[in-house]
Structure formats: structure tokens, C-alpha cells
Amino acid sequence: MPATPAHTTTKPTEAAGAAPSTPPPGGSTPHLSRTTAEPPAEAVTPLVRGIAVLRRLTEAGGTLSPSALERATGLARSTVDRITATLARMGYVRLDGRDVVLTPRLMELGNAYLAALRLPALLDARADALADELDESVSLAVGDRDGIRFIHQATRRRAMSLSFRIGDLLPAERTAPGPLFATEWTDEDWRRWHERRAADPEDRGFPAVPPRPHTTDDFERRTADAAREGWALDDQLIEPGLVAVSVPVRDPATGRIACVANVVSHTSRHTAEDLRATLLPRLRETVAAMERDLATAPPPPQGPPPADLATWTAASKQELGRDFVESLARGLTVLTAFEESRAALTLTEVAKATGLARATARRSLITYEHLGLVRHCPDTRTFTLTPRVLSLGFPPLSRTSLPRIAQPHLEDLAAQVQESASLAILTPSAEEIQYTARAVTHNIMSVDITVGTRLPAHVTALGRVLLADPSSPTAQAGYALADEELEEGLRALAVPVRDRTGRTVAAANLAMHAARHTRESCVEHLLPALRRTAALIEADLHVASRFTHVPLT
Ligand code: PHB
């Protein structure tokens, strides 16, 4: 379940770069002040607006109507339409009836940050193992200005409490990791924190948490304690029942905090004090192992640098004309130039990877720096992504599932070929298949199957694909055709859906009345369309599952 506070708040609306004259309702929130401040003269306005649209969609849980977007951003309707058309062309949103909906593909931006950071790749497995061992949630968080942002969640939450998503931002002072990060804050950081607290006493600028119920101002004392002890507690600072204990994971090269590891529980199982007494020792051992892993990690594998990532945009401009905002598309491509082995890039490297002119790449980077998405290091003259990149879609999209990923693609296919399309998985016994997603057409002869229906695996095309031994003829053909076996007059065609490792995790099919297509016409006309659909589902699955667990049901 997404972390939806059980209350309604008025979310602060950042001026979308369009209209500084429309102040956010309820006053401005200083932690957002970088984005509400006047952009520098060189900033790319369409990029500022496009980012505002993505962030409003993210805060809304992934879906908004164009008119709601208009209200949330303060942009004109025609601008909203051109921005969403451009984002749709990039595959970052889809236009679903009257709504604009974020797509899994957008996670490639957050993936670029997480890959460049390297911590998830190096530490996730230890966090997951600790969660399994303790049977409690374990998370990893990084500092994000005066907040903390999650980069990993191994969730085991049975009680009715909020569970946070990768990319969620929490106010530092209401968490256990917060005081640990604050041990490294500068005077400027503290000043900014005081300012934000004064301007936003109820934490309305943090949509992932319920409003602050009371004012506790012991954050400075908790920070001093954290500095002395090397750990910190959250005793129900976010909501009643939620407790956490945290330990910093230090970068062996610099000694600074790379991230903070948290064990999260509920007072029905552990009081905060009890967490410290019983689980802190195990958390510390895990953190020590994580620090050893960081110290001995080999440098990231060096692939060939990307080139010309942004050159496709000119063709789209040709095709779509005014509806395609090329400067937005080019600007967004800049974020995808960052990767595991390419965490800090010079302007020249960004220009080369994207194929953009230096001046264009530079203006995009200046825009991102203004928006707090990119940091410039003057010493090395390089740019790096900040945790805030995760605010571009990651929290809602990180809670997706394979059926949800597949649904729009199955609907497109069903509409295109006018036959029902489905997704299924093998049940644990491997004797049955179970339907997990379905898009039906309104043919009179359509088959009476719904999500959840189970059928014997061996008589269905879906089952044969799922059961296929990699060396079997069906597997080599890459599809299965089942003819009138399950039911007289029913014909079905199925293909595999594979995960990032190439393992078949599901199958997609088209089912029809035999009279509508001969066997030959199935293979000739329907198979290519079904294969394209499976490829689209796989592409989304591969992006979404790079740093998050995507359930198959
Ligand atoms: C969490 O991972 O959900 C979490 C971590 C630390 C906190 C609160 C929640 O203080």
C-alpha cells in the first residue's frame, strides 16, 4: 500500500517556473525554496516546467487530469498539453483517456541516480538478509538537504503503519537517520532547517508523512546524542506505533556518512528502547559488513560511454511540430547520461553522451542545478545527480507490479487485433496457470476468464510457454499455439515474458474463437503483434526492477 496519510492536506504548490506571481497556497515552504526562487537567466524554461509537471504527478500518486495539472502547476492549458505530449513521446507518461499517467520508463531517471550512487548495488543484499533474519523492515536512506530520502526498502510490515517507498522524502527531525546526518550539517544547513521549521510547522512540504501533531524541538539534542553514541532512535516521531533504530554506514575513503541503515518496527512488537537493546547489536554487525563491502568493492565495470542519446529528438520535432517541446526532451536526456561508471561527468562528457551542443548541455545543467537535481563540484569541474532525482516519479512507480505494468500494453494489443489478451504465471505446483491481467474485447465468442482464474497448465498455450524447457521445440520457436484443447472452438497463442536475467516469469497470450483465425493466420498476423506487446512489457519490467522488487502478481 502506498504511503497515503489518512488525512487530507493542502499540498504546497511550487510555482512551476511559469508564474512567480501565483504564490503557493498557505505560504512558501523553504525546503522548496530553490525551486520557487527565480531561475537564473540561462535556465531552460520548458525544462523547469516539464520537471514541475513530473513532480506534481509524482506527488499525486502518478495520475492527474490535464486540468488538475494546470491548477497544480499554474501553467496554461496549452503549455500543459505540449509538455505532456512531449513526455508521452519520451515514454515517460501515457495519456489514458482523460488522465496523464506516469509510466515505468520514467524510473530510468531515478535509476541513473541510484546506479551512479552505487550504494544499492553494493548494500541491498545485506539489508534484505537482515530483514529476513530479524523479520522486521530494514531500509537505507541518504541525506537530502534537511530531509532524508529512502534508497532501499526491505519491507516486512504487518502492522497498520505507514510504509515508505524508495524516493520518499521525510523531514530529518522526525526520523532516526535524521540526527545522524545532522551531525555533518554546516551552519548553513542548520539555518535552512530552522527557516523551514518556522515556515512549515506542520510538515506540509512533506506529502509522505502525516502532519506534525505537536512541536518537539529536541532535534539539536538528538543530534548531539547521535554524534556521541553512533546510533539514533525514532520513537513514534512520524506516527504512533512506528519505531526505528539507525546506524550510519560510513564511506571508507572519506569517513563521511554514505547512507544510514534502519531497522523499523512497531510498538506492538518492540518499544524503541527495546529495539536498541535487542536489535541494535545485529544492525551494527550488518553495518560493519556493509562498510567492509564498500572498502573492498572493485571499481564499477567500465562500459563504452553512451553517445548521441538526444539526437532522436530532432525527428520527433519534425513529426510532431509545435506539440513536441524539443528543449524539454533534450534536457531530460541529460539525466540519463549518468551511470554506474559515470557518476561524475564534465560538461564535455555530458555533451558527448547526449550529442547536444556544449551550450545546450550547459544550460540544461544550470537548470538542474537551480532545481537541486544536479550538483556542480568546482574542484573537479564535474556534475553529479542528487537524491532529489528520485522525486521524478520514483515513489509511486516503485510500488508497481507485473500485472499493472502489463495492463496498458494488453489493452493496446486487444484494441489493435480485436481479440482478448492476457498475462498469466505458473502456480507454485507448476500444474496450473493463473491469470494475472486481462484485456477483453467485446466479441460475442470471447472466453469466460477473469483475473485469478486457474487452468491446467499443460493444455493451454500460456502453460506450455511457462513450462517450456529451454531446449524444447516450443521454447525455441518462442511461442505456443493451443488448438481446441481446453474447449472446443478455442484457439490461443502465447509468448514468454522474461525478467532482467532472461528467466521466463510470465506469459502473454491472445485467445480467440477458432473460426476467426486459422492457425496460419495466427502465426502470420497475430504473433508479431503479440511479440511486440511482450517486448514492451519486458522493457518496462526491466527498468522498474533494476532497483526495486516488482511482484509478479
Ligand atoms: C522506514 O524505513 O520506513 C523508516 C526509517 C526510519 C524512520 C522511520 C521510518 O525513522
XYZ file of C-alpha atoms and ligand atoms in Angstrom, residues 139 150 153 157 164 175-177 234 238 244 262 264, ligand 1:
23
model
C 15.754 0.441 4.938
C 14.969 6.315 1.046
C 13.274 -0.700 1.412
C 5.351 -4.576 7.725
C 7.634 4.392 2.932
C 13.266 10.222 11.776
C 16.055 8.123 13.277
C 18.553 8.677 10.436
C 12.793 7.245 16.221
C 6.197 10.036 12.395
C 13.138 2.762 14.271
C 17.459 1.476 9.669
C 11.890 -0.318 11.577
C 11.413 3.453 7.272
O 12.284 2.818 6.679
O 10.214 3.335 6.951
C 11.781 4.380 8.382
C 13.116 4.523 8.735
C 13.459 5.381 9.778
C 12.479 6.082 10.451
C 11.149 5.933 10.085
C 10.793 5.077 9.046
O 12.800 6.890 11.466
